[in-house]
Amino acid sequence: MSDTTGISFEALEGEAGFGDYFALLKPRVMSLVVFTALVGVLVAPGPVHPFIAFVSVLFIAIGGGASGALNMWYDSDIDAKMKRTRARPVPAGRVAREEAFAIGIALSGIAVVMLGLAANFTAAALLAFTIFFYVVIYTMWLKRRTPQNIVIGGAAGAFPPMIGWAVATGSISLESVLLFLLIFLWTPPHFWALCLFMNSDYSRAGVPMLTVTHGRRATRAHIFAYTLILAPVAIGIGFTSIGGPLYLAAAAVLNALFILGAIRLMRRDEEAAAGDHYRAEKRFFRFSLIYLFAHFLALLGEAALHQSGYWGV
Amino acid sequence: MGLAREHEMHRRRLGRNLGVGLLLGGFVAIIFGLTVVKARRGDEMRSYEHIRPAEQELAK
């Protein structure tokens, strides 16, 4: 089919705009990467030149975005089956799979090398491992094989603050491992809450989500179990060099509310949940976002207070 | 019949070209900025093989 200019619409569909390539990098995930990596840089001991910090966080974000593009390359078949992901550039036909792959690989290389040159090679090695972990271990190997996929995938999303810490210190320490664990243990309850009200989408795509393989009751129990394991880690950060009274107070309140929310979810049956259109599940999901954001914000507050000498340090 | 000037395809291509241009310009600015910061800080800018043997001994 042609219009009066003689250009076929099929050709136009293949003409991606700049925004389509940007969408390959999963900008919303990138914003979380930027925030947590930046906190990692800022709370770490030792000054980092502002420009080095800016460039490092930028390339950590580009590395995260590159792994998103590689994820869209590999998962384009299942993305096409899910309502949530159907409009992504590859399944929508605006960007070719091969293009997504080329952009992902190229940006991965650029991000790792540039981070190594701008900051140090510990940070660059961690970024390279994060991309490898997310693309090969999670996307290509385990996502379609185990209902624990979210737990494994969460590890990839948990690396950015650790990389940020390595940018500032050139090393890995207890604090950066705890920051990793905070996101790692937060991801399953956060994502499983989403699955409770988006279940049919994953079933259609054949992804073995916990809600599909073990049922919603088991998923609710898993969410509760993870909030219990998460709480001591989150509060434990308060007793390290980056913690303090402000963080401890915030963590105590946030974790109490998170556990209470999980108990509420566990007590609900499917009839009640369907009856009010999964209101409690949606509220728990929204709160999980606030939970993580507030923890990192409290850490930033602590860093600011430490630096101003308010805590007498 | 010739191509219409304001075809959607042209708009998308212009957007892509501008985007790539800005990214390349930004990349050059970043490399330049990093060089300035590292040079001012006194970081070692030479590669290892360009350091004289006596300096290599000192570095050890």
mmCIF file of C-alpha atoms in Angstrom:
data_model
loop_
_atom_site.group_PDB
_atom_site.id
_atom_site.type_symbol
_atom_site.label_atom_id
_atom_site.label_comp_id
_atom_site.label_asym_id
_atom_site.label_seq_id
_atom_site.Cartn_x
_atom_site.Cartn_y
_atom_site.Cartn_z
ATOM 1 C CA MET A 1 0.000 0.000 0.000
ATOM 2 C CA SER A 2 1.287 3.460 -0.927
ATOM 3 C CA ASP A 3 0.388 7.024 -0.226
ATOM 4 C CA THR A 4 0.620 9.773 -2.832
ATOM 5 C CA THR A 5 4.333 10.255 -2.206
ATOM 6 C CA GLY A 6 5.028 6.711 -3.278
ATOM 7 C CA ILE A 7 6.427 5.670 0.113
ATOM 8 C CA SER A 8 5.023 2.406 1.398
ATOM 9 C CA PHE A 9 3.531 2.329 4.876
ATOM 10 C CA GLU A 10 5.450 -0.877 5.523
ATOM 11 C CA ALA A 11 8.678 1.056 5.036
ATOM 12 C CA LEU A 12 7.432 3.808 7.350
ATOM 13 C CA GLU A 13 6.661 1.281 10.081
ATOM 14 C CA GLY A 14 10.310 0.252 9.991
ATOM 15 C CA GLU A 15 11.432 3.866 10.407
ATOM 16 C CA ALA A 16 12.080 4.190 14.100
ATOM 17 C CA GLY A 17 12.174 7.595 15.715
ATOM 18 C CA PHE A 18 14.920 8.525 18.167
ATOM 19 C CA GLY A 19 12.509 7.915 21.037
ATOM 20 C CA ASP A 20 12.106 4.279 19.977
ATOM 21 C CA TYR A 21 15.817 3.657 20.436
ATOM 22 C CA PHE A 22 15.708 5.441 23.770
ATOM 23 C CA ALA A 23 12.763 3.243 24.812
ATOM 24 C CA LEU A 24 14.997 0.185 24.210
ATOM 25 C CA LEU A 25 17.024 1.291 27.221
ATOM 26 C CA LYS A 26 14.017 0.997 29.579
ATOM 27 C CA PRO A 27 14.149 4.597 30.844
ATOM 28 C CA ARG A 28 12.017 3.883 33.921
ATOM 29 C CA VAL A 29 14.387 1.158 35.116
ATOM 30 C CA MET A 30 17.275 3.484 34.266
ATOM 31 C CA SER A 31 15.890 6.154 36.595
ATOM 32 C CA LEU A 32 16.057 3.681 39.500
ATOM 33 C CA VAL A 33 19.592 2.728 38.469
ATOM 34 C CA VAL A 34 20.636 6.400 38.362
ATOM 35 C CA PHE A 35 19.152 7.127 41.780
ATOM 36 C CA THR A 36 20.577 4.094 43.602
ATOM 37 C CA ALA A 37 24.004 4.380 41.931
ATOM 38 C CA LEU A 38 24.164 8.068 42.789
ATOM 39 C CA VAL A 39 23.352 7.307 46.426
ATOM 40 C CA GLY A 40 26.088 4.647 46.375
ATOM 41 C CA VAL A 41 28.596 7.276 45.198
ATOM 42 C CA LEU A 42 27.447 9.940 47.647
ATOM 43 C CA VAL A 43 27.288 7.863 50.827
ATOM 44 C CA ALA A 44 30.668 6.187 50.258
ATOM 45 C CA PRO A 45 33.644 7.534 52.166
ATOM 46 C CA GLY A 46 36.103 9.665 50.218
ATOM 47 C CA PRO A 47 35.385 12.590 47.942
ATOM 48 C CA VAL A 48 34.652 12.051 44.255
ATOM 49 C CA HIS A 49 35.079 14.895 41.790
ATOM 50 C CA PRO A 50 31.549 15.991 40.767
ATOM 51 C CA PHE A 51 32.281 15.548 37.067
ATOM 52 C CA ILE A 52 33.725 12.053 37.607
ATOM 53 C CA ALA A 53 30.641 11.185 39.688
ATOM 54 C CA PHE A 54 28.327 12.516 36.968
ATOM 55 C CA VAL A 55 30.101 10.633 34.163
ATOM 56 C CA SER A 56 30.268 7.433 36.229
ATOM 57 C CA VAL A 57 26.561 7.456 37.069
ATOM 58 C CA LEU A 58 25.783 8.256 33.420
ATOM 59 C CA PHE A 59 27.718 5.233 32.181
ATOM 60 C CA ILE A 60 26.310 2.969 34.900
ATOM 61 C CA ALA A 61 22.867 4.039 33.629
ATOM 62 C CA ILE A 62 23.887 3.429 29.998
ATOM 63 C CA GLY A 63 25.187 -0.016 30.973
ATOM 64 C CA GLY A 64 21.853 -0.754 32.677
ATOM 65 C CA GLY A 65 20.034 0.545 29.607
ATOM 66 C CA ALA A 66 22.178 -1.618 27.332
ATOM 67 C CA SER A 67 21.217 -4.729 29.280
ATOM 68 C CA GLY A 68 17.568 -3.620 28.870
ATOM 69 C CA ALA A 69 18.059 -3.466 25.086
ATOM 70 C CA LEU A 70 19.606 -6.956 25.092
ATOM 71 C CA ASN A 71 16.685 -8.173 27.213
ATOM 72 C CA MET A 72 14.250 -6.747 24.625
ATOM 73 C CA TRP A 73 16.227 -8.442 21.840
ATOM 74 C CA TYR A 74 16.024 -11.865 23.476
ATOM 75 C CA ASP A 75 12.505 -11.582 24.922
ATOM 76 C CA SER A 76 10.745 -10.042 21.915
ATOM 77 C CA ASP A 77 8.653 -13.218 21.477
ATOM 78 C CA ILE A 78 7.187 -13.136 24.981
ATOM 79 C CA ASP A 79 6.978 -9.323 25.027
ATOM 80 C CA ALA A 80 4.586 -9.560 22.071
ATOM 81 C CA LYS A 81 2.223 -11.742 24.119
ATOM 82 C CA MET A 82 1.939 -9.506 27.185
ATOM 83 C CA LYS A 83 -0.279 -6.422 27.354
ATOM 84 C CA ARG A 84 2.290 -4.599 29.490
ATOM 85 C CA THR A 85 5.148 -5.106 26.991
ATOM 86 C CA ARG A 86 3.338 -5.387 23.648
ATOM 87 C CA ALA A 87 4.000 -1.745 22.706
ATOM 88 C CA ARG A 88 7.783 -2.024 23.194
ATOM 89 C CA PRO A 89 9.764 -1.027 20.072
ATOM 90 C CA VAL A 90 10.751 -4.572 19.009
ATOM 91 C CA PRO A 91 7.396 -6.406 19.330
ATOM 92 C CA ALA A 92 5.637 -3.332 17.892
ATOM 93 C CA GLY A 93 7.852 -3.636 14.791
ATOM 94 C CA ARG A 94 9.461 -0.201 15.034
ATOM 95 C CA VAL A 95 12.966 -1.518 15.765
ATOM 96 C CA ALA A 96 14.392 -4.759 14.329
ATOM 97 C CA ARG A 97 15.607 -7.442 16.758
ATOM 98 C CA GLU A 98 19.086 -7.269 15.242
ATOM 99 C CA GLU A 99 19.194 -3.526 15.803
ATOM 100 C CA ALA A 100 18.259 -3.957 19.470
ATOM 101 C CA PHE A 101 21.038 -6.537 19.807
ATOM 102 C CA ALA A 102 23.616 -4.301 18.085
ATOM 103 C CA ILE A 103 22.698 -1.287 20.223
ATOM 104 C CA GLY A 104 22.782 -3.393 23.400
ATOM 105 C CA ILE A 105 26.199 -4.879 22.674
ATOM 106 C CA ALA A 106 27.728 -1.589 21.525
ATOM 107 C CA LEU A 107 26.436 0.393 24.493
ATOM 108 C CA SER A 108 27.540 -2.351 26.926
ATOM 109 C CA GLY A 109 31.105 -2.132 25.638
ATOM 110 C CA ILE A 110 31.155 1.670 25.637
ATOM 111 C CA ALA A 111 29.666 1.885 29.149
ATOM 112 C CA VAL A 112 32.107 -0.609 30.708
ATOM 113 C CA VAL A 113 35.224 0.875 29.077
ATOM 114 C CA MET A 114 34.189 4.455 29.824
ATOM 115 C CA LEU A 115 33.394 3.645 33.473
ATOM 116 C CA GLY A 116 36.808 2.007 33.793
ATOM 117 C CA LEU A 117 38.539 5.068 32.342
ATOM 118 C CA ALA A 118 36.449 7.617 34.242
ATOM 119 C CA ALA A 119 36.451 5.910 37.665
ATOM 120 C CA ASN A 120 38.282 2.609 38.150
ATOM 121 C CA PHE A 121 38.307 -0.946 36.865
ATOM 122 C CA THR A 122 36.656 -2.466 39.954
ATOM 123 C CA ALA A 123 33.533 -0.457 39.155
ATOM 124 C CA ALA A 124 33.844 -1.353 35.452
ATOM 125 C CA ALA A 125 34.198 -5.075 36.247
ATOM 126 C CA LEU A 126 31.093 -4.923 38.471
ATOM 127 C CA LEU A 127 29.144 -3.210 35.678
ATOM 128 C CA ALA A 128 30.287 -5.824 33.150
ATOM 129 C CA PHE A 129 29.236 -8.593 35.542
ATOM 130 C CA THR A 130 25.840 -6.913 36.091
ATOM 131 C CA ILE A 131 25.165 -6.818 32.336
ATOM 132 C CA PHE A 132 26.328 -10.424 31.941
ATOM 133 C CA PHE A 133 24.194 -11.526 34.899
ATOM 134 C CA TYR A 134 21.028 -9.787 33.691
ATOM 135 C CA VAL A 135 21.319 -10.823 30.051
ATOM 136 C CA VAL A 136 22.846 -14.298 30.194
ATOM 137 C CA ILE A 137 22.036 -15.705 33.648
ATOM 138 C CA TYR A 138 18.597 -14.121 34.074
ATOM 139 C CA THR A 139 17.116 -13.382 30.620
ATOM 140 C CA MET A 140 18.600 -16.205 28.553
ATOM 141 C CA TRP A 141 18.962 -18.948 31.105
ATOM 142 C CA LEU A 142 16.708 -18.808 34.154
ATOM 143 C CA LYS A 143 13.764 -16.468 33.443
ATOM 144 C CA ARG A 144 11.851 -19.092 31.464
ATOM 145 C CA ARG A 145 12.970 -22.036 33.566
ATOM 146 C CA THR A 146 12.299 -21.304 37.226
ATOM 147 C CA PRO A 147 9.566 -19.586 39.253
ATOM 148 C CA GLN A 148 12.392 -18.058 41.304
ATOM 149 C CA ASN A 149 13.239 -15.932 38.228
ATOM 150 C CA ILE A 150 12.364 -12.696 39.992
ATOM 151 C CA VAL A 151 14.707 -13.484 42.873
ATOM 152 C CA ILE A 152 17.565 -14.031 40.413
ATOM 153 C CA GLY A 153 16.668 -11.042 38.257
ATOM 154 C CA GLY A 154 16.567 -8.885 41.360
ATOM 155 C CA ALA A 155 20.288 -9.432 41.841
ATOM 156 C CA ALA A 156 21.039 -7.596 38.589
ATOM 157 C CA GLY A 157 18.981 -4.617 39.693
ATOM 158 C CA ALA A 158 20.732 -4.627 43.056
ATOM 159 C CA PHE A 159 24.243 -3.975 41.736
ATOM 160 C CA PRO A 160 24.049 -0.219 40.882
ATOM 161 C CA PRO A 161 24.600 1.124 44.444
ATOM 162 C CA MET A 162 27.475 -1.335 44.822
ATOM 163 C CA ILE A 163 28.988 -0.036 41.560
ATOM 164 C CA GLY A 164 28.460 3.540 42.775
ATOM 165 C CA TRP A 165 30.281 2.664 45.999
ATOM 166 C CA ALA A 166 33.132 1.130 43.981
ATOM 167 C CA VAL A 167 33.360 4.345 41.915
ATOM 168 C CA ALA A 168 34.121 6.271 45.117
ATOM 169 C CA THR A 169 36.266 3.729 46.959
ATOM 170 C CA GLY A 170 37.594 1.344 44.302
ATOM 171 C CA SER A 171 36.488 -1.579 46.449
ATOM 172 C CA ILE A 172 33.624 -3.646 47.863
ATOM 173 C CA SER A 173 32.769 -3.438 51.553
ATOM 174 C CA LEU A 174 30.153 -4.520 54.081
ATOM 175 C CA GLU A 175 28.107 -1.387 53.456
ATOM 176 C CA SER A 176 27.961 -1.879 49.707
ATOM 177 C CA VAL A 177 27.047 -5.555 50.131
ATOM 178 C CA LEU A 178 24.190 -4.543 52.452
ATOM 179 C CA LEU A 179 22.973 -1.972 49.903
ATOM 180 C CA PHE A 180 23.004 -4.781 47.346
ATOM 181 C CA LEU A 181 21.028 -7.031 49.690
ATOM 182 C CA LEU A 182 18.488 -4.289 50.383
ATOM 183 C CA ILE A 183 17.430 -4.157 46.712
ATOM 184 C CA PHE A 184 17.957 -7.882 46.150
ATOM 185 C CA LEU A 185 15.575 -8.881 48.960
ATOM 186 C CA TRP A 186 13.120 -6.069 48.174
ATOM 187 C CA THR A 187 12.614 -7.126 44.543
ATOM 188 C CA PRO A 188 10.656 -10.388 45.104
ATOM 189 C CA PRO A 189 7.891 -8.919 47.322
ATOM 190 C CA HIS A 190 7.716 -5.868 45.049
ATOM 191 C CA PHE A 191 7.380 -7.859 41.848
ATOM 192 C CA TRP A 192 5.220 -10.680 43.201
ATOM 193 C CA ALA A 193 2.720 -8.086 44.427
ATOM 194 C CA LEU A 194 2.552 -6.861 40.814
ATOM 195 C CA CYS A 195 2.071 -10.448 39.628
ATOM 196 C CA LEU A 196 -0.900 -10.903 41.942
ATOM 197 C CA PHE A 197 -2.881 -8.420 39.864
ATOM 198 C CA MET A 198 -1.139 -8.977 36.472
ATOM 199 C CA ASN A 199 -1.155 -12.785 36.567
ATOM 200 C CA SER A 200 -2.936 -13.507 33.278
ATOM 201 C CA ASP A 201 -0.288 -11.614 31.327
ATOM 202 C CA TYR A 202 2.540 -13.885 32.507
ATOM 203 C CA SER A 203 0.415 -17.016 32.074
ATOM 204 C CA ARG A 204 -0.214 -16.097 28.445
ATOM 205 C CA ALA A 205 3.507 -15.632 27.816
ATOM 206 C CA GLY A 206 4.349 -18.936 29.498
ATOM 207 C CA VAL A 207 6.778 -17.351 31.958
ATOM 208 C CA PRO A 208 6.854 -19.550 35.081
ATOM 209 C CA MET A 209 5.906 -16.899 37.610
ATOM 210 C CA LEU A 210 5.372 -18.063 41.172
ATOM 211 C CA THR A 211 1.688 -17.107 40.927
ATOM 212 C CA VAL A 212 1.307 -19.491 37.971
ATOM 213 C CA THR A 213 3.431 -22.413 39.158
ATOM 214 C CA HIS A 214 2.670 -22.430 42.894
ATOM 215 C CA GLY A 215 -0.520 -20.405 43.088
ATOM 216 C CA ARG A 216 -1.430 -17.107 44.673
ATOM 217 C CA ARG A 217 -1.615 -18.447 48.225
ATOM 218 C CA ALA A 218 2.015 -19.570 48.082
ATOM 219 C CA THR A 219 2.989 -16.242 46.492
ATOM 220 C CA ARG A 220 1.378 -14.322 49.356
ATOM 221 C CA ALA A 221 3.325 -16.468 51.835
ATOM 222 C CA HIS A 222 6.547 -15.856 49.897
ATOM 223 C CA ILE A 223 5.964 -12.088 49.953
ATOM 224 C CA PHE A 224 5.568 -12.216 53.730
ATOM 225 C CA ALA A 225 8.690 -14.373 54.161
ATOM 226 C CA TYR A 226 10.799 -11.966 52.111
ATOM 227 C CA THR A 227 9.616 -8.913 54.060
ATOM 228 C CA LEU A 228 10.745 -10.743 57.224
ATOM 229 C CA ILE A 229 14.214 -11.479 55.817
ATOM 230 C CA LEU A 230 14.479 -7.974 54.377
ATOM 231 C CA ALA A 231 13.767 -6.123 57.639
ATOM 232 C CA PRO A 232 16.963 -7.077 59.538
ATOM 233 C CA VAL A 233 19.106 -6.244 56.503
ATOM 234 C CA ALA A 234 17.412 -2.860 56.047
ATOM 235 C CA ILE A 235 17.689 -2.019 59.733
ATOM 236 C CA GLY A 236 21.208 -3.485 59.936
ATOM 237 C CA ILE A 237 22.455 -0.843 57.486
ATOM 238 C CA GLY A 238 21.645 1.695 60.184
ATOM 239 C CA PHE A 239 24.432 0.271 62.380
ATOM 240 C CA THR A 240 27.158 0.593 59.747
ATOM 241 C CA SER A 241 29.263 3.648 58.926
ATOM 242 C CA ILE A 242 26.615 4.997 56.529
ATOM 243 C CA GLY A 243 23.721 4.670 59.006
ATOM 244 C CA GLY A 244 22.590 6.735 61.944
ATOM 245 C CA PRO A 245 19.529 7.742 63.994
ATOM 246 C CA LEU A 246 17.678 9.321 61.059
ATOM 247 C CA TYR A 247 18.071 6.240 58.892
ATOM 248 C CA LEU A 248 17.251 3.868 61.759
ATOM 249 C CA ALA A 249 14.021 5.714 62.560
ATOM 250 C CA ALA A 250 12.966 5.694 58.893
ATOM 251 C CA ALA A 251 13.910 2.017 58.439
ATOM 252 C CA ALA A 252 12.033 0.947 61.591
ATOM 253 C CA VAL A 253 8.799 2.635 60.458
ATOM 254 C CA LEU A 254 9.084 1.558 56.816
ATOM 255 C CA ASN A 255 9.822 -2.075 57.652
ATOM 256 C CA ALA A 256 7.023 -2.285 60.213
ATOM 257 C CA LEU A 257 4.583 -0.959 57.594
ATOM 258 C CA PHE A 258 5.968 -3.292 54.923
ATOM 259 C CA ILE A 259 5.593 -6.364 57.158
ATOM 260 C CA LEU A 260 2.079 -5.287 58.203
ATOM 261 C CA GLY A 261 1.158 -4.883 54.530
ATOM 262 C CA ALA A 262 2.509 -8.360 53.790
ATOM 263 C CA ILE A 263 0.497 -9.851 56.680
ATOM 264 C CA ARG A 264 -2.617 -8.161 55.282
ATOM 265 C CA LEU A 265 -1.918 -9.690 51.862
ATOM 266 C CA MET A 266 -1.315 -13.122 53.347
ATOM 267 C CA ARG A 267 -4.634 -13.079 55.203
ATOM 268 C CA ARG A 268 -6.625 -12.206 52.104
ATOM 269 C CA ASP A 269 -8.180 -14.897 49.955
ATOM 270 C CA GLU A 270 -8.652 -14.619 46.233
ATOM 271 C CA GLU A 271 -12.359 -13.927 46.516
ATOM 272 C CA ALA A 272 -11.795 -10.888 48.687
ATOM 273 C CA ALA A 273 -8.945 -9.695 46.446
ATOM 274 C CA ALA A 274 -10.977 -10.034 43.251
ATOM 275 C CA GLY A 275 -13.935 -8.418 45.043
ATOM 276 C CA ASP A 276 -12.163 -5.111 45.546
ATOM 277 C CA HIS A 277 -10.057 -5.358 42.339
ATOM 278 C CA TYR A 278 -6.849 -6.172 44.228
ATOM 279 C CA ARG A 279 -6.832 -2.893 46.105
ATOM 280 C CA ALA A 280 -4.582 -4.091 48.925
ATOM 281 C CA GLU A 281 -2.172 -5.715 46.456
ATOM 282 C CA LYS A 282 -1.944 -2.539 44.392
ATOM 283 C CA ARG A 283 -1.438 -0.474 47.544
ATOM 284 C CA PHE A 284 1.325 -2.835 48.726
ATOM 285 C CA PHE A 285 3.006 -2.565 45.309
ATOM 286 C CA ARG A 286 2.910 1.245 45.414
ATOM 287 C CA PHE A 287 4.195 1.271 48.982
ATOM 288 C CA SER A 288 7.101 -0.986 47.984
ATOM 289 C CA LEU A 289 8.306 1.766 45.637
ATOM 290 C CA ILE A 290 8.103 4.349 48.404
ATOM 291 C CA TYR A 291 9.833 1.884 50.764
ATOM 292 C CA LEU A 292 12.955 1.606 48.613
ATOM 293 C CA PHE A 293 13.067 5.272 47.661
ATOM 294 C CA ALA A 294 12.722 6.356 51.299
ATOM 295 C CA HIS A 295 15.536 4.066 52.496
ATOM 296 C CA PHE A 296 17.956 5.536 49.981
ATOM 297 C CA LEU A 297 16.726 9.046 50.684
ATOM 298 C CA ALA A 298 17.348 8.491 54.411
ATOM 299 C CA LEU A 299 20.883 7.324 53.607
ATOM 300 C CA LEU A 300 21.442 10.521 51.633
ATOM 301 C CA GLY A 301 20.152 12.483 54.626
ATOM 302 C CA GLU A 302 22.609 10.645 56.879
ATOM 303 C CA ALA A 303 25.479 11.409 54.474
ATOM 304 C CA ALA A 304 24.525 15.089 54.485
ATOM 305 C CA LEU A 305 24.359 15.144 58.308
ATOM 306 C CA HIS A 306 27.692 13.310 58.611
ATOM 307 C CA GLN A 307 29.329 15.776 56.256
ATOM 308 C CA SER A 308 27.943 18.822 58.022
ATOM 309 C CA GLY A 309 29.276 17.388 61.282
ATOM 310 C CA TYR A 310 25.784 17.318 62.769
ATOM 311 C CA TRP A 311 26.299 13.869 64.286
ATOM 312 C CA GLY A 312 29.621 15.038 65.734
ATOM 313 C CA VAL A 313 31.686 13.019 63.222
ATOM 314 C CA MET B 1 5.589 12.420 -8.159
ATOM 315 C CA GLY B 2 8.294 13.758 -5.862
ATOM 316 C CA LEU B 3 8.453 13.262 -2.132
ATOM 317 C CA ALA B 4 6.420 15.662 -0.029
ATOM 318 C CA ARG B 5 8.698 17.864 2.066
ATOM 319 C CA GLU B 6 6.985 17.264 5.382
ATOM 320 C CA HIS B 7 6.520 13.533 5.243
ATOM 321 C CA GLU B 8 6.436 11.673 8.573
ATOM 322 C CA MET B 9 9.445 9.648 7.421
ATOM 323 C CA HIS B 10 11.531 12.798 7.061
ATOM 324 C CA ARG B 11 10.499 13.972 10.503
ATOM 325 C CA ARG B 12 11.611 10.677 12.064
ATOM 326 C CA ARG B 13 14.906 10.669 10.183
ATOM 327 C CA LEU B 14 15.604 14.260 11.190
ATOM 328 C CA GLY B 15 14.893 13.333 14.811
ATOM 329 C CA ARG B 16 17.261 10.381 14.607
ATOM 330 C CA ASN B 17 20.007 12.388 12.947
ATOM 331 C CA LEU B 18 19.716 15.207 15.461
ATOM 332 C CA GLY B 19 19.680 12.687 18.314
ATOM 333 C CA VAL B 20 22.818 10.912 17.098
ATOM 334 C CA GLY B 21 24.520 14.272 16.504
ATOM 335 C CA LEU B 22 23.758 15.452 20.014
ATOM 336 C CA LEU B 23 24.940 12.133 21.505
ATOM 337 C CA LEU B 24 28.236 12.301 19.623
ATOM 338 C CA GLY B 25 28.694 15.948 20.665
ATOM 339 C CA GLY B 26 27.949 14.977 24.264
ATOM 340 C CA PHE B 27 30.430 12.113 24.106
ATOM 341 C CA VAL B 28 33.190 14.434 22.867
ATOM 342 C CA ALA B 29 32.347 16.894 25.672
ATOM 343 C CA ILE B 30 32.561 14.081 28.254
ATOM 344 C CA ILE B 31 35.962 12.888 26.996
ATOM 345 C CA PHE B 32 37.227 16.482 26.993
ATOM 346 C CA GLY B 33 35.843 17.114 30.502
ATOM 347 C CA LEU B 34 37.407 13.900 31.851
ATOM 348 C CA THR B 35 40.769 14.851 30.344
ATOM 349 C CA VAL B 36 40.650 18.294 31.945
ATOM 350 C CA VAL B 37 39.647 16.901 35.371
ATOM 351 C CA LYS B 38 42.296 14.170 35.335
ATOM 352 C CA ALA B 39 45.031 16.468 34.052
ATOM 353 C CA ARG B 40 44.276 19.104 36.708
ATOM 354 C CA ARG B 41 44.265 16.453 39.404
ATOM 355 C CA GLY B 42 47.696 15.304 38.265
ATOM 356 C CA ASP B 43 46.637 11.742 37.373
ATOM 357 C CA GLU B 44 49.171 9.634 35.478
ATOM 358 C CA MET B 45 48.113 10.185 31.855
ATOM 359 C CA ARG B 46 50.779 8.147 30.065
ATOM 360 C CA SER B 47 50.380 4.479 29.323
ATOM 361 C CA TYR B 48 52.726 2.113 31.150
ATOM 362 C CA GLU B 49 55.156 1.509 28.283
ATOM 363 C CA HIS B 50 55.802 5.231 27.994
ATOM 364 C CA ILE B 51 57.120 5.551 31.525
ATOM 365 C CA ARG B 52 60.915 5.475 31.734
ATOM 366 C CA PRO B 53 62.506 2.455 33.525
ATOM 367 C CA ALA B 54 63.703 4.594 36.456
ATOM 368 C CA GLU B 55 60.159 5.799 37.054
ATOM 369 C CA GLN B 56 58.857 2.260 36.808
ATOM 370 C CA GLU B 57 61.266 1.273 39.581
ATOM 371 C CA LEU B 58 60.056 4.188 41.693
ATOM 372 C CA ALA B 59 56.434 3.234 41.036
ATOM 373 C CA LYS B 60 57.157 -0.219 42.503
#
